[in-house]
Tab-separated table of C-alpha atoms and ligand atoms in Angstrom:
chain	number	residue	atom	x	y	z
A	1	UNK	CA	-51.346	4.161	23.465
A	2	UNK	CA	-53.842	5.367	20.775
A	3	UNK	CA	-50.752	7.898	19.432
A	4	UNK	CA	-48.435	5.117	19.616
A	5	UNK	CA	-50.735	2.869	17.131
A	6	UNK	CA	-51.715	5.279	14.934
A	7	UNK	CA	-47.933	6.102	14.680
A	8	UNK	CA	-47.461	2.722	14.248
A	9	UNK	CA	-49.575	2.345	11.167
A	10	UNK	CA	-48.425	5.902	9.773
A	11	UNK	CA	-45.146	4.521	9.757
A	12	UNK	CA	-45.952	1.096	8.084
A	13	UNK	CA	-48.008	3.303	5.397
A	14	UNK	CA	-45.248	5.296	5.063
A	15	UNK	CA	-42.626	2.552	5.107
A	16	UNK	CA	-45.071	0.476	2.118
A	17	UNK	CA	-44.985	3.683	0.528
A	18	UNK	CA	-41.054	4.119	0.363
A	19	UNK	CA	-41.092	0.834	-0.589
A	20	UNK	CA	-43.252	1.210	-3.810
A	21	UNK	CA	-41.304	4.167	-4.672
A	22	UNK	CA	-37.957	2.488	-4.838
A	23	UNK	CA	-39.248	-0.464	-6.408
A	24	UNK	CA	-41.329	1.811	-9.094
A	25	UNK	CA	-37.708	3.383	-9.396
A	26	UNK	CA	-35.501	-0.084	-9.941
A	27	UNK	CA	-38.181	-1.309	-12.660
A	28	UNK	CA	-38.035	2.381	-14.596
A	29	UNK	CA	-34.176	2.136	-14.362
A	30	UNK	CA	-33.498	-1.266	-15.194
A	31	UNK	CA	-36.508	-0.959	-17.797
A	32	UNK	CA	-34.839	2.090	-19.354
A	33	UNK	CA	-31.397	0.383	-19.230
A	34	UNK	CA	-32.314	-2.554	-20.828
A	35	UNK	CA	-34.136	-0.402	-23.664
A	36	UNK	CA	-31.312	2.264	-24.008
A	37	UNK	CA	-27.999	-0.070	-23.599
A	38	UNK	CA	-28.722	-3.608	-25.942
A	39	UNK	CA	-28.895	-2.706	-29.543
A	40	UNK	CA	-25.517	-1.176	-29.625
A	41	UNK	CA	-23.961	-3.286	-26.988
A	42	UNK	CA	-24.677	-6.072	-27.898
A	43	UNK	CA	-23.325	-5.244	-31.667
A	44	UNK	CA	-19.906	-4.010	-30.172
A	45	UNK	CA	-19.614	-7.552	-28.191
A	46	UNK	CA	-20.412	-9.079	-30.964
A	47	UNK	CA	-17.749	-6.990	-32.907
A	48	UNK	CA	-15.406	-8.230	-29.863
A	49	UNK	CA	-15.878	-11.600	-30.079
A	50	UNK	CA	-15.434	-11.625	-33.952
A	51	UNK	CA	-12.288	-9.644	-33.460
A	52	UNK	CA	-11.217	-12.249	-31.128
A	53	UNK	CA	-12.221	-15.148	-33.313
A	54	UNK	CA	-10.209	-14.222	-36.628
A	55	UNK	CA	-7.000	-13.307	-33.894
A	56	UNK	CA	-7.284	-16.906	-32.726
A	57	UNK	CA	-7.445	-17.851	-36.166
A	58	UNK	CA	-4.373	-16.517	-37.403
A	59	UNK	CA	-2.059	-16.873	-34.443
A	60	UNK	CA	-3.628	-20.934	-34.979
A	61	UNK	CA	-4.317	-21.411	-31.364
A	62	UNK	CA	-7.157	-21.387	-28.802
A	63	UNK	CA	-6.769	-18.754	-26.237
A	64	UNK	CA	-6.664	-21.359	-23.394
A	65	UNK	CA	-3.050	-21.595	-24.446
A	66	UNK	CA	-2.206	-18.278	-25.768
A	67	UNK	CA	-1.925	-16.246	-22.485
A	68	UNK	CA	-3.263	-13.354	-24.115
A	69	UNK	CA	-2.934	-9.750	-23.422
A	70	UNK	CA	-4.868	-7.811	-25.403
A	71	UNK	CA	-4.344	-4.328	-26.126
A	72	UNK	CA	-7.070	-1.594	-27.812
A	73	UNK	CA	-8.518	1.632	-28.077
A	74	UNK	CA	-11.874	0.223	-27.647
A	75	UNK	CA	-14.390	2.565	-25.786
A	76	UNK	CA	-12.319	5.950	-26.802
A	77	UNK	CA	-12.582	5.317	-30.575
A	78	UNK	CA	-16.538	5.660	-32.082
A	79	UNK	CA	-16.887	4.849	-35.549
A	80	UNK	CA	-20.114	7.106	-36.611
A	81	UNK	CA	-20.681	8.272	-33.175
A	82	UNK	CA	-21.037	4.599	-31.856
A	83	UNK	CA	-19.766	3.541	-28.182
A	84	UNK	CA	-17.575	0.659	-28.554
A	85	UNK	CA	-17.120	-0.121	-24.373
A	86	UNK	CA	-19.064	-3.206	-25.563
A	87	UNK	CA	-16.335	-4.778	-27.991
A	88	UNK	CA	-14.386	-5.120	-24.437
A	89	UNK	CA	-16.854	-7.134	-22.993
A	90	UNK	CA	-16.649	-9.468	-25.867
A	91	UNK	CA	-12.731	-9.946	-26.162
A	92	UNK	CA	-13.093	-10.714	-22.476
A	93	UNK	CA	-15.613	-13.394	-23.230
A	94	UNK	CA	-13.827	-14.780	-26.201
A	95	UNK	CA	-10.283	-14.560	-24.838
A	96	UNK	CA	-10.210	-14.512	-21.223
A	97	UNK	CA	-8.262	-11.472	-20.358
A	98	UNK	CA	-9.582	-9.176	-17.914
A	99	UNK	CA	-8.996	-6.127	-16.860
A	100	UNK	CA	-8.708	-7.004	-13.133
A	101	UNK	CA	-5.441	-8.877	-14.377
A	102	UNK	CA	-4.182	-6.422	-16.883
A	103	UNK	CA	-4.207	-8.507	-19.850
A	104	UNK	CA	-7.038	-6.272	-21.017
A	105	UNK	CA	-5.380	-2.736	-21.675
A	106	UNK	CA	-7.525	0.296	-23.344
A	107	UNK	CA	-5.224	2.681	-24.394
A	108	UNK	CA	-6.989	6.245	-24.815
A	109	UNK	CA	-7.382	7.634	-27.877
A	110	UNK	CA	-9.571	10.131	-29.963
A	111	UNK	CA	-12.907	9.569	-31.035
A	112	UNK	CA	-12.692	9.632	-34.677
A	113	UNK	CA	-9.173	7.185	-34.806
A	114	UNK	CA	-10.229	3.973	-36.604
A	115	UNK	CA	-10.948	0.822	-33.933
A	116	UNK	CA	-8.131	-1.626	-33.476
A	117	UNK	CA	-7.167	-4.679	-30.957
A	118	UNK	CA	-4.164	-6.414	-30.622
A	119	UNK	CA	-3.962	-9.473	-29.358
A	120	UNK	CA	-0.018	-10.320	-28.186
A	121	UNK	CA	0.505	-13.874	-26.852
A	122	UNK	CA	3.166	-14.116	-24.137
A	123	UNK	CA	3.038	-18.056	-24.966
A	124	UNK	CA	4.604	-17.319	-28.666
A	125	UNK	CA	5.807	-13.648	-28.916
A	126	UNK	CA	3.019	-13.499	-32.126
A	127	UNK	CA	0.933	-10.738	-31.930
A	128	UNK	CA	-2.026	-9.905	-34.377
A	129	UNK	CA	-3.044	-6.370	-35.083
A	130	UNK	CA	-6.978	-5.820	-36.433
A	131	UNK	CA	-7.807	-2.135	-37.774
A	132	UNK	CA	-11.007	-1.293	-39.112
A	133	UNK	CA	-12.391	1.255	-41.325
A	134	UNK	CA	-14.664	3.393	-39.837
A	135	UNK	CA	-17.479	3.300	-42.189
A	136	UNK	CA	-17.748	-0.210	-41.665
A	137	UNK	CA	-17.040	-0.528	-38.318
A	138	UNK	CA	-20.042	1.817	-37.297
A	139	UNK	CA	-22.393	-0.111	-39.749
A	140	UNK	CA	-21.488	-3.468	-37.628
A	141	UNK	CA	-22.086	-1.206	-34.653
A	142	UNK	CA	-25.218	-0.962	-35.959
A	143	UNK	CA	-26.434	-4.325	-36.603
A	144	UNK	CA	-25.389	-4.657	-39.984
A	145	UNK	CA	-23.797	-8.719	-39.131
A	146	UNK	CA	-21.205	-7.746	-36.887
A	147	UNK	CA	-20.203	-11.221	-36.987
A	148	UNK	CA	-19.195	-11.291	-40.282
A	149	UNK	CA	-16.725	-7.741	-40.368
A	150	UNK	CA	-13.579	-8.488	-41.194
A	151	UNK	CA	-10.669	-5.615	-40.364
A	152	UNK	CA	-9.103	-3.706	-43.127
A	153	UNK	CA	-5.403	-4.433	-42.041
A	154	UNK	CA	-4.821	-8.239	-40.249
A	155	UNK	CA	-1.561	-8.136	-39.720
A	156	UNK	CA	0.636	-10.395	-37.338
A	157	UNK	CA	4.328	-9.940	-36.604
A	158	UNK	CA	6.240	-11.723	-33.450
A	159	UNK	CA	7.253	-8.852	-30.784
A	160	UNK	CA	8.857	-10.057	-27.626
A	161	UNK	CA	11.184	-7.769	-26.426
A	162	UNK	CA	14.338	-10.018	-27.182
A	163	UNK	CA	13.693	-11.634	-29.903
A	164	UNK	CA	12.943	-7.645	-31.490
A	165	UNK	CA	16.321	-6.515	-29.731
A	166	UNK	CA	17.723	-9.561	-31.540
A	167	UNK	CA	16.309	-9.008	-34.656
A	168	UNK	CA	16.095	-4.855	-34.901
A	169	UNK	CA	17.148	-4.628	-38.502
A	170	UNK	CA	14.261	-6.578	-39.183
A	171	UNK	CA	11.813	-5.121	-37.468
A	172	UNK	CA	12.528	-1.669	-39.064
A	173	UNK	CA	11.949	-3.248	-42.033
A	174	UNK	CA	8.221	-4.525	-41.136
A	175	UNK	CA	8.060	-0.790	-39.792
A	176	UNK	CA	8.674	1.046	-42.892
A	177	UNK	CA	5.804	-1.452	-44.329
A	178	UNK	CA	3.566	-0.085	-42.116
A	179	UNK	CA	3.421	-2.783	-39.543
A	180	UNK	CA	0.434	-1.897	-36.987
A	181	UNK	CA	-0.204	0.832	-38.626
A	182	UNK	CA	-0.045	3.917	-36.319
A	183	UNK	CA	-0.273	1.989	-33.362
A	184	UNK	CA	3.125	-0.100	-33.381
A	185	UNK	CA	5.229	1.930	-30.999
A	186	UNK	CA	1.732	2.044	-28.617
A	187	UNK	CA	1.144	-1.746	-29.139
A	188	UNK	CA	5.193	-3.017	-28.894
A	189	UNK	CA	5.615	-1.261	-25.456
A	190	UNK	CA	1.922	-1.656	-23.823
A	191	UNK	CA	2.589	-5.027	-24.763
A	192	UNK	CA	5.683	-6.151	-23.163
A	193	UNK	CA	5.165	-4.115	-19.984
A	194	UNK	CA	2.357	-6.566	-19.339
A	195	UNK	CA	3.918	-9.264	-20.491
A	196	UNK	CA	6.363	-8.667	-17.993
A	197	UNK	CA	4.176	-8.199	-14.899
A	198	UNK	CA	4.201	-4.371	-14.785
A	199	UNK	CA	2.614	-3.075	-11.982
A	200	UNK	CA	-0.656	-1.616	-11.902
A	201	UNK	CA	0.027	1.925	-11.169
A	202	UNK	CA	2.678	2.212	-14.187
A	203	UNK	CA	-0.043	0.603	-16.591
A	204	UNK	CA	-2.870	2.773	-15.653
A	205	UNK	CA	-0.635	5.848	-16.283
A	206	UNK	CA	0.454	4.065	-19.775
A	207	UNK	CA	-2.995	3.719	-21.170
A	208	UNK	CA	-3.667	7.155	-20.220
A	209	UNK	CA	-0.892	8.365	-21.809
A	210	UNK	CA	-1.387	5.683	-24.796
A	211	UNK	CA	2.164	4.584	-24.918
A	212	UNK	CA	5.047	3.183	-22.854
A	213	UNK	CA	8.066	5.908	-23.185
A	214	UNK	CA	10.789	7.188	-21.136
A	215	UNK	CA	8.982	10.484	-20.383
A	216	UNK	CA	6.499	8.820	-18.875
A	217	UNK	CA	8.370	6.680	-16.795
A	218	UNK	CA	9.798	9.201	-15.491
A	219	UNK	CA	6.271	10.783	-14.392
A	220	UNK	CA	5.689	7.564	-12.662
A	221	UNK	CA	9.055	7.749	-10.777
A	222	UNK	CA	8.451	11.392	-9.882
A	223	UNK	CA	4.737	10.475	-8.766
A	224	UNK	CA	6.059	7.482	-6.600
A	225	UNK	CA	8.856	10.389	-5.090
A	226	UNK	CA	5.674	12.265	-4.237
A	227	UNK	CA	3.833	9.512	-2.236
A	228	UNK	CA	7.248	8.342	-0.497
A	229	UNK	CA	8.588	11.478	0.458
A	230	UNK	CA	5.839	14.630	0.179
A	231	UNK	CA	2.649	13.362	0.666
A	232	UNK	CA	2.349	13.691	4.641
A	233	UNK	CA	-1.234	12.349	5.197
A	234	UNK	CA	-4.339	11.209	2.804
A	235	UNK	CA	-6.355	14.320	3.366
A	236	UNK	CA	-3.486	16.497	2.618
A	237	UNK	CA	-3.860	18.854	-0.453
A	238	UNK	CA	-1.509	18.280	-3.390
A	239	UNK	CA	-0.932	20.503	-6.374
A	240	UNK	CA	1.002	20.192	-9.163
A	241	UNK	CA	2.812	23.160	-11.072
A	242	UNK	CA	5.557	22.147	-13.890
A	243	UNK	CA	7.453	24.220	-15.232
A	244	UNK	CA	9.235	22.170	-17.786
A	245	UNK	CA	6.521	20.069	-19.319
A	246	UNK	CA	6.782	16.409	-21.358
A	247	UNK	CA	5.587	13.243	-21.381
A	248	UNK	CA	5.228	13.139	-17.389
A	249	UNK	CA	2.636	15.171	-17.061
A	250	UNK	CA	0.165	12.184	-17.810
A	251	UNK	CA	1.429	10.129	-15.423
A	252	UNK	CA	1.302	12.857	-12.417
A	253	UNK	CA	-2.040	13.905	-13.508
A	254	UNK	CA	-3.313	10.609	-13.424
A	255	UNK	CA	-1.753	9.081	-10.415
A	256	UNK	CA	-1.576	11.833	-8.164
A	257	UNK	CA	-5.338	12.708	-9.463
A	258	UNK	CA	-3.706	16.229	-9.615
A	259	UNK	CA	-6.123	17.512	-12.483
A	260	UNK	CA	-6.775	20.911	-14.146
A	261	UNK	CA	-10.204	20.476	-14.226
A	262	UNK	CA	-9.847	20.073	-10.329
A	263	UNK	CA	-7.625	23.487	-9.888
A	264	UNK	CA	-5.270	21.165	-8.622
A	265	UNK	CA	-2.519	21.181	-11.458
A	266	UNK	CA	-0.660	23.975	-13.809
A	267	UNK	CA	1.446	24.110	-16.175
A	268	UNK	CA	3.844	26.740	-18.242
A	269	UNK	CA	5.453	26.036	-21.608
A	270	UNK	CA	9.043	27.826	-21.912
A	271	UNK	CA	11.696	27.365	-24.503
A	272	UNK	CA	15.102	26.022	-23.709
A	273	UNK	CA	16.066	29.234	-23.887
A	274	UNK	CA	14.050	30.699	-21.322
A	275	UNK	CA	14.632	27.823	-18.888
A	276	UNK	CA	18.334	28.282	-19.005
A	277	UNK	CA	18.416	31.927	-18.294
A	278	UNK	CA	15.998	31.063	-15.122
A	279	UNK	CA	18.203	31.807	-11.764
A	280	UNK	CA	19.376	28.376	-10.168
A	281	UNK	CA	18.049	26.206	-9.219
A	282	UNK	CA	15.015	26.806	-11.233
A	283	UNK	CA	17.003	26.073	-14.610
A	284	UNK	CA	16.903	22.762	-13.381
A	285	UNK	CA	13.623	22.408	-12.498
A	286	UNK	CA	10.806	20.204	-14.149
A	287	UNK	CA	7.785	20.235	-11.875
A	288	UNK	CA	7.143	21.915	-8.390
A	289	UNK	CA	4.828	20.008	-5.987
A	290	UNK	CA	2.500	21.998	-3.711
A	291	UNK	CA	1.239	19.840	-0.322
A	292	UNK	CA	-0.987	21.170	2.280
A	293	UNK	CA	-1.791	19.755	5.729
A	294	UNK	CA	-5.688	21.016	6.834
A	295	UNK	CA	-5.043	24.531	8.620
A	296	UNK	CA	-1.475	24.907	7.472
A	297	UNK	CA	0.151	27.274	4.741
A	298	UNK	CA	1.131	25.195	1.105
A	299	UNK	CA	4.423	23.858	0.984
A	300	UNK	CA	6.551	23.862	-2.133
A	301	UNK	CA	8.755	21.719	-3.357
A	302	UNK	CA	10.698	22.104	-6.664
A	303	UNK	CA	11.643	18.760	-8.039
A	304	UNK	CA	14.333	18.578	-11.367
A	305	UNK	CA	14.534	14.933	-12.815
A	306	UNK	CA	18.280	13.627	-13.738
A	307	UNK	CA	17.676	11.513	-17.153
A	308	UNK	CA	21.854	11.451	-17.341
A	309	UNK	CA	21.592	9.376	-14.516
A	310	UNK	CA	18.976	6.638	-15.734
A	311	UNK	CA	20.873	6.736	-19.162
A	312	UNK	CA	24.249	6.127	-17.666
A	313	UNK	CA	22.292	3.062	-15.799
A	314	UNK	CA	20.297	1.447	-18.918
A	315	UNK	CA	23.751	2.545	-21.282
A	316	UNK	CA	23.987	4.000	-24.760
A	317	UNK	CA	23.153	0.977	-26.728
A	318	UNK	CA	20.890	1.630	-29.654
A	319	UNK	CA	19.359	-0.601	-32.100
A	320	UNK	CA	18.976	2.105	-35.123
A	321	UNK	CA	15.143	2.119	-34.628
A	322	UNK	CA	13.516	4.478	-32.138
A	323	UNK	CA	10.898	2.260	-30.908
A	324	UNK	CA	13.429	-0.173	-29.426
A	325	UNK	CA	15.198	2.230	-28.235
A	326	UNK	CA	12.663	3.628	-25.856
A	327	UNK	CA	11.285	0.250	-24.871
A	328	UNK	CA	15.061	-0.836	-23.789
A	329	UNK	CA	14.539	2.035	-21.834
A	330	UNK	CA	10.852	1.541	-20.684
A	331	UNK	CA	11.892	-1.987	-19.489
A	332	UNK	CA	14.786	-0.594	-17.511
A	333	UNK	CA	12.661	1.982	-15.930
A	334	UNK	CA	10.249	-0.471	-15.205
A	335	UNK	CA	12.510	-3.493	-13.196
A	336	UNK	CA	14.210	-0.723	-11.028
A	337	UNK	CA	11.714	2.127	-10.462
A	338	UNK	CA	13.193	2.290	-6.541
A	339	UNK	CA	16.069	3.279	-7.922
A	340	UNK	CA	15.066	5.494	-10.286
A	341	UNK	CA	13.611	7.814	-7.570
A	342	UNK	CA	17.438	8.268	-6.997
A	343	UNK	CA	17.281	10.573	-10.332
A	344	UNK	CA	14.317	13.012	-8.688
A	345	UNK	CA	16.777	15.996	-7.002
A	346	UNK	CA	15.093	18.368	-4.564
A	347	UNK	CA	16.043	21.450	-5.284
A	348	UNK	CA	14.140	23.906	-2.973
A	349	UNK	CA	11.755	23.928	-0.594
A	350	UNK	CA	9.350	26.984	0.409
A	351	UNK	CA	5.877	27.515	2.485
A	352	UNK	CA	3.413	29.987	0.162
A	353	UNK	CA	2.270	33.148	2.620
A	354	UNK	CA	-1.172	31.756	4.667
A	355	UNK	CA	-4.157	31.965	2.865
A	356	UNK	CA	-2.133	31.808	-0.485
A	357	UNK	CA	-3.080	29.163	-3.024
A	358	UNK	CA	-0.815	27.827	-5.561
A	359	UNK	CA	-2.911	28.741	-7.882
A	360	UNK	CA	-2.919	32.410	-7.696
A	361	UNK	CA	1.051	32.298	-8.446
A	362	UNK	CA	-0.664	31.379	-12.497
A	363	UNK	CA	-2.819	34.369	-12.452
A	364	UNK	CA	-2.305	36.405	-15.831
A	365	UNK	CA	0.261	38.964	-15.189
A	366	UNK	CA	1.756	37.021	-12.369
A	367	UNK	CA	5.613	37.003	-12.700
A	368	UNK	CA	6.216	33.076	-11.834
A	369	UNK	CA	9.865	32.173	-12.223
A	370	UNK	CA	10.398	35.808	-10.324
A	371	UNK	CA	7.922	34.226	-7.505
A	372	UNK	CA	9.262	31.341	-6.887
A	373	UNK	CA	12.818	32.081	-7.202
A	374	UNK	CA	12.342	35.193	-4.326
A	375	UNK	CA	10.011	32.523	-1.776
B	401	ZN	ZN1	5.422	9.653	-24.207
């Protein structure tokens, strides 16, 4: 009885002491937090909200009735070093859009590229594009009146997919102006994916990627080919080798979460040379997807991707302007993804010798295309 109370108290002791721990732990953190974070977050909101405030201004309406979707490279670009996550936070508060509803898109980008938003309303076609210097910019990230910054191009141009496909001569035109600066291809497709209700998935592969293109569409086809047809279970092991590399690669990397850095994706960069004198089917291949069940050798698979296909589908037509082009093309990929999986050919399919990695067919010296043609 005596051992039980004592053990009794020891553990309320203990348990008071826990207690004073953690709490001594929440006040450091959220004391640090609110020391470290403020300053410059609350200058990039600021820079957000003003942002959003001279967009509303020129498209003339309040956001309650623009339906915005707003489309940056806030929190990749940092003028002078300076984190601008915050400016996100502050379009969201000014504007509305959100990135649980994809109306707020961040489309990665270097560091050192100037800050820019655009803010497209699906209500009116308009869409206003906001660069800024980068001097400036990091001096209102700063605290030098971040209110009062005003971007070094405002420009505003109306970019709905038909009325540009309607009006293509035109919008060359604005193009060789310097519409958007370097950002109009990025902005003109992010923009009307949304617009028109893309899916999650094929957005979060576009911002990584920063643009809306064929190439990556056809990532996204070939990643959806993977879940539907190769990957047999959630715990499975998935690697990704390609062979013939181009715009896809983002959007395998991202949604198959097949990453370098995670020794679970490789790549090889051939001319078209090379690739044609590779024995079949190989010369048709593009990327070869590696899946293995717990306890089981690696299976192969070596996918090619049939663009003759999707281009005999979304036709020949071309506006003379590359940008529409492509985003004719984006939009097709987009409304009839099922059957673009029809373009994804299976061309072979191997097991790797057990204990083998798909890896170790990349070592230096390693004759690949020999490899995988002889499994
Ligand atoms: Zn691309």
């Amino acid at each position: 009885m005596e051992v039980f109370t004592m053990d009794r108290t020891y553990r309320k002791v203990r348990s008071f002491g826990v207690w004073l721990a953690l709490a001594a732990t929440l006040t450091f953190c959220f004391s640090t937090a609110v020391l470290a974070a403020p300053a410059q977050y609350g200058n990039a909101v600021k820079l957000g909200q003003a942002a959003s405030a001279q967009a509303s201004g020129m498209l003339g309406m309040d956001w309650s009735q623009a339906e915005v979707i707003a489309v940056t490279n806030a929190g990749y670009a940092m003028p002078g070093e300076n984190s601008t996550k915050g400016c996100l936070d502050g379009i969201a508060e000014a504007t509305g859009a959100t990135v649980g509803a994809c109306t707020l898109l961040t489309l990665q980008s270097r560091f050192d590229q100037p800050l820019w938003f655009a803010f497209f309303s699906k209500k009116t076609g308009q869409c206003v594009y906001l660069e800024y210097e980068s001097a400036r910019a990091a001096k209102a990230l700063q605290g030098e009146s971040p209110e009062s910054i005003k971007a070094g191009v405002a420009q505003m141009a109306r970019i709905d997919a038909d009325y540009l496909f309607a009006h293509a001569a035109d919008f060359s035109a604005q193009l060789k102006k310097g519409l958007f600066g370097n950002n109009a291809f990025r902005i003109v497709t992010t923009a009307n994916a949304a617009a028109r209700n893309c899916n999650s998935e094929t957005l979060k592969a576009i911002q990584v990627h920063d643009h809306f293109c064929p190439g990556v569409s056809s990532g996204i086809v070939l990643a959806n080919y993977v879940r539907h047809n190769l990957l047999p279970s959630p715990d499975a092991g998935c690697f990704v080798l390609s062979v013939n590399p181009w715009c896809k690669e983002d959007a395998l990397t991202t949604l198959l979460n097949a990453t370098p850095g995670k020794r679970s994706y490789a790549v090889v960069y051939p001319t078209g040379k090379q690739r044609a004198a590779w024995p079949a089917p190989l010369n048709r291949a593009c990327s070869v997807i590696f899946t293995q069940q717990k306890g089981q050798p690696w299976h192969g698979t070596v996918l090619g991707f049939d663009f003759s296909k999707a281009k005999a589908e979304y036709g020949k037509k071309s506006f003379g302007n590359k940008v529409l082009d492509k985003l004719h093309a984006d939009l097709w990929f987009m409304d009839n993804m099922d059957r673009a999986e029809a373009m994804v050919e299976p061309l072979k399919e191997f097991d790797l010798a057990a204990g083998m990695m798909p890896r170790d067919l990349m070592q230096p010296g390693t004759d690949l295309i020999g490899t995988l043609h002889k499994l």
